[in-house]
mmCIF file of C-alpha atoms in Angstrom:
data_model
loop_
_atom_site.group_PDB
_atom_site.id
_atom_site.type_symbol
_atom_site.label_atom_id
_atom_site.label_comp_id
_atom_site.label_asym_id
_atom_site.label_seq_id
_atom_site.Cartn_x
_atom_site.Cartn_y
_atom_site.Cartn_z
ATOM 1 C CA GLN A 17 -42.384 35.593 -12.287
ATOM 2 C CA VAL A 18 -44.658 34.773 -9.382
ATOM 3 C CA GLN A 19 -43.724 34.922 -5.723
ATOM 4 C CA LEU A 20 -45.714 32.796 -3.148
ATOM 5 C CA VAL A 21 -45.371 33.025 0.505
ATOM 6 C CA GLU A 22 -47.368 30.630 2.599
ATOM 7 C CA SER A 23 -48.254 31.097 6.435
ATOM 8 C CA GLY A 24 -50.725 29.709 9.022
ATOM 9 C CA GLY A 25 -49.002 26.527 9.812
ATOM 10 C CA GLY A 26 -48.370 25.224 13.319
ATOM 11 C CA LEU A 27 -48.916 22.435 15.702
ATOM 12 C CA VAL A 28 -52.506 21.187 16.587
ATOM 13 C CA GLN A 29 -54.255 18.323 18.209
ATOM 14 C CA ALA A 30 -55.957 15.676 16.425
ATOM 15 C CA GLY A 31 -59.311 16.828 15.421
ATOM 16 C CA GLY A 32 -58.373 20.537 15.520
ATOM 17 C CA SER A 33 -58.393 23.027 12.800
ATOM 18 C CA LEU A 34 -55.724 25.190 10.918
ATOM 19 C CA ARG A 35 -56.292 27.727 7.891
ATOM 20 C CA LEU A 36 -53.433 28.210 5.600
ATOM 21 C CA SER A 37 -52.786 31.179 3.627
ATOM 22 C CA CYS A 38 -50.744 31.723 0.389
ATOM 23 C CA ALA A 39 -50.123 35.407 -0.658
ATOM 24 C CA ALA A 40 -49.025 36.080 -4.238
ATOM 25 C CA SER A 41 -47.226 38.584 -6.217
ATOM 26 C CA GLY A 42 -45.824 39.448 -9.430
ATOM 27 C CA ARG A 43 -48.563 38.677 -11.886
ATOM 28 C CA THR A 44 -52.109 39.254 -12.064
ATOM 29 C CA PHE A 45 -53.526 36.763 -9.567
ATOM 30 C CA SER A 46 -56.721 36.167 -11.321
ATOM 31 C CA SER A 47 -54.965 34.942 -14.468
ATOM 32 C CA TYR A 48 -53.601 31.656 -12.925
ATOM 33 C CA ALA A 49 -55.043 28.461 -11.286
ATOM 34 C CA MET A 50 -53.588 27.487 -7.564
ATOM 35 C CA GLY A 51 -52.851 24.529 -5.849
ATOM 36 C CA TRP A 52 -51.776 23.021 -2.487
ATOM 37 C CA PHE A 53 -49.410 20.183 -1.997
ATOM 38 C CA ARG A 54 -47.714 18.512 1.012
ATOM 39 C CA GLN A 55 -44.643 16.505 1.665
ATOM 40 C CA ALA A 56 -44.088 14.268 4.645
ATOM 41 C CA PRO A 57 -40.587 13.161 5.772
ATOM 42 C CA GLY A 58 -39.253 10.416 3.514
ATOM 43 C CA LYS A 59 -42.318 10.784 1.185
ATOM 44 C CA GLU A 60 -43.019 12.201 -2.368
ATOM 45 C CA ARG A 61 -44.904 15.625 -2.542
ATOM 46 C CA GLU A 62 -48.595 14.733 -3.058
ATOM 47 C CA PHE A 63 -51.506 16.918 -4.338
ATOM 48 C CA VAL A 64 -53.966 18.193 -1.766
ATOM 49 C CA ALA A 65 -56.333 20.631 -3.421
ATOM 50 C CA ALA A 66 -56.705 22.824 -6.643
ATOM 51 C CA ILE A 67 -58.734 25.827 -7.545
ATOM 52 C CA SER A 68 -59.299 27.423 -10.781
ATOM 53 C CA TRP A 69 -58.501 31.195 -11.568
ATOM 54 C CA ASP A 70 -62.199 32.358 -10.583
ATOM 55 C CA GLY A 71 -62.802 29.682 -7.818
ATOM 56 C CA GLY A 72 -65.346 28.186 -9.804
ATOM 57 C CA ASN A 73 -63.809 24.704 -9.844
ATOM 58 C CA THR A 74 -62.071 22.941 -6.938
ATOM 59 C CA TYR A 75 -60.719 19.477 -6.684
ATOM 60 C CA TYR A 76 -59.418 17.487 -3.821
ATOM 61 C CA ALA A 77 -57.380 14.551 -3.053
ATOM 62 C CA ASP A 78 -59.503 11.559 -1.620
ATOM 63 C CA SER A 79 -57.465 11.898 1.591
ATOM 64 C CA VAL A 80 -58.679 15.239 2.446
ATOM 65 C CA LYS A 81 -62.086 15.342 0.695
ATOM 66 C CA GLY A 82 -64.853 16.523 3.036
ATOM 67 C CA ARG A 83 -62.114 17.954 5.671
ATOM 68 C CA PHE A 84 -60.192 20.413 3.681
ATOM 69 C CA THR A 85 -61.602 23.629 1.673
ATOM 70 C CA ILE A 86 -59.558 25.583 -0.909
ATOM 71 C CA SER A 87 -60.748 29.095 -1.635
ATOM 72 C CA ARG A 88 -59.394 32.314 -3.126
ATOM 73 C CA ASP A 89 -59.540 35.868 -2.875
ATOM 74 C CA ASN A 90 -58.533 37.557 -6.091
ATOM 75 C CA ALA A 91 -58.799 40.997 -4.627
ATOM 76 C CA LYS A 92 -56.223 39.947 -1.935
ATOM 77 C CA SER A 93 -54.202 37.784 -4.286
ATOM 78 C CA THR A 94 -54.494 35.163 -1.615
ATOM 79 C CA VAL A 95 -55.407 31.444 -1.727
ATOM 80 C CA TYR A 96 -56.469 29.635 1.522
ATOM 81 C CA LEU A 97 -56.564 26.090 2.748
ATOM 82 C CA GLN A 98 -59.182 25.589 5.678
ATOM 83 C CA MET A 99 -58.201 22.284 7.334
ATOM 84 C CA ASN A 100 -60.620 20.642 9.840
ATOM 85 C CA SER A 101 -60.681 17.477 11.659
ATOM 86 C CA LEU A 102 -57.025 17.135 11.359
ATOM 87 C CA LYS A 103 -55.115 13.738 11.723
ATOM 88 C CA PRO A 104 -51.744 12.950 12.407
ATOM 89 C CA GLU A 105 -51.270 11.764 8.935
ATOM 90 C CA ASP A 106 -51.858 15.302 7.907
ATOM 91 C CA THR A 107 -48.539 16.287 9.309
ATOM 92 C CA ALA A 108 -46.260 17.544 6.546
ATOM 93 C CA LEU A 109 -44.703 20.676 4.886
ATOM 94 C CA TYR A 110 -47.472 22.329 2.819
ATOM 95 C CA TYR A 111 -46.844 24.140 -0.370
ATOM 96 C CA CYS A 112 -48.778 26.392 -2.402
ATOM 97 C CA ALA A 113 -48.105 26.471 -6.280
ATOM 98 C CA ALA A 114 -49.208 28.598 -9.288
ATOM 99 C CA ARG A 115 -50.164 27.135 -12.655
ATOM 100 C CA LEU A 116 -49.950 29.833 -15.513
ATOM 101 C CA THR A 117 -53.334 28.743 -17.077
ATOM 102 C CA LEU A 118 -56.856 29.160 -15.889
ATOM 103 C CA GLY A 119 -58.014 25.604 -15.157
ATOM 104 C CA ILE A 120 -56.946 23.172 -12.314
ATOM 105 C CA ALA A 121 -54.395 20.431 -12.240
ATOM 106 C CA THR A 122 -53.482 17.762 -9.958
ATOM 107 C CA THR A 123 -49.864 16.781 -10.676
ATOM 108 C CA ARG A 124 -46.887 18.939 -9.289
ATOM 109 C CA TYR A 125 -45.314 18.986 -12.831
ATOM 110 C CA GLU A 126 -47.974 21.245 -14.146
ATOM 111 C CA TYR A 127 -47.232 23.917 -11.550
ATOM 112 C CA ALA A 128 -44.580 26.426 -12.541
ATOM 113 C CA TYR A 129 -44.166 28.377 -9.197
ATOM 114 C CA TRP A 130 -43.900 27.247 -5.573
ATOM 115 C CA GLY A 131 -43.615 28.832 -2.197
ATOM 116 C CA GLN A 132 -41.203 27.860 0.554
ATOM 117 C CA GLY A 133 -43.738 25.980 2.530
ATOM 118 C CA THR A 134 -45.319 25.801 5.872
ATOM 119 C CA GLN A 135 -45.092 23.102 8.435
ATOM 120 C CA VAL A 136 -48.311 21.591 9.830
ATOM 121 C CA THR A 137 -47.966 19.091 12.553
ATOM 122 C CA VAL A 138 -50.867 17.250 14.303
ATOM 123 C CA SER A 139 -50.223 15.375 17.350
ATOM 124 C CA SER A 140 -52.303 12.505 18.386
#
């Protein structure tokens, strides 16, 4: 089992920045890939970013490419999402997820474990 706890969400003005964190426990953190997803009210949960077990590979949704950066610290069992140049359309509940393989994936069905989410609200 893997337990995931997100933090770092909040209210920010458009153009601002936030850094989300996701602390993992329960299994060896370096044995699985991680992802971030988000879900806005009335919409499907969508892929945001993913990172391989060692941080060597990353992948981003087109909507956040160039603005968001995913990273991980295996010594701290934590994955991060640095979000810059935030837009009102980035407003959503952000989830981190763990995939019990080494490589990245972009669909929610490929992730076995999920956190409870942290709310990000961007005002215009």
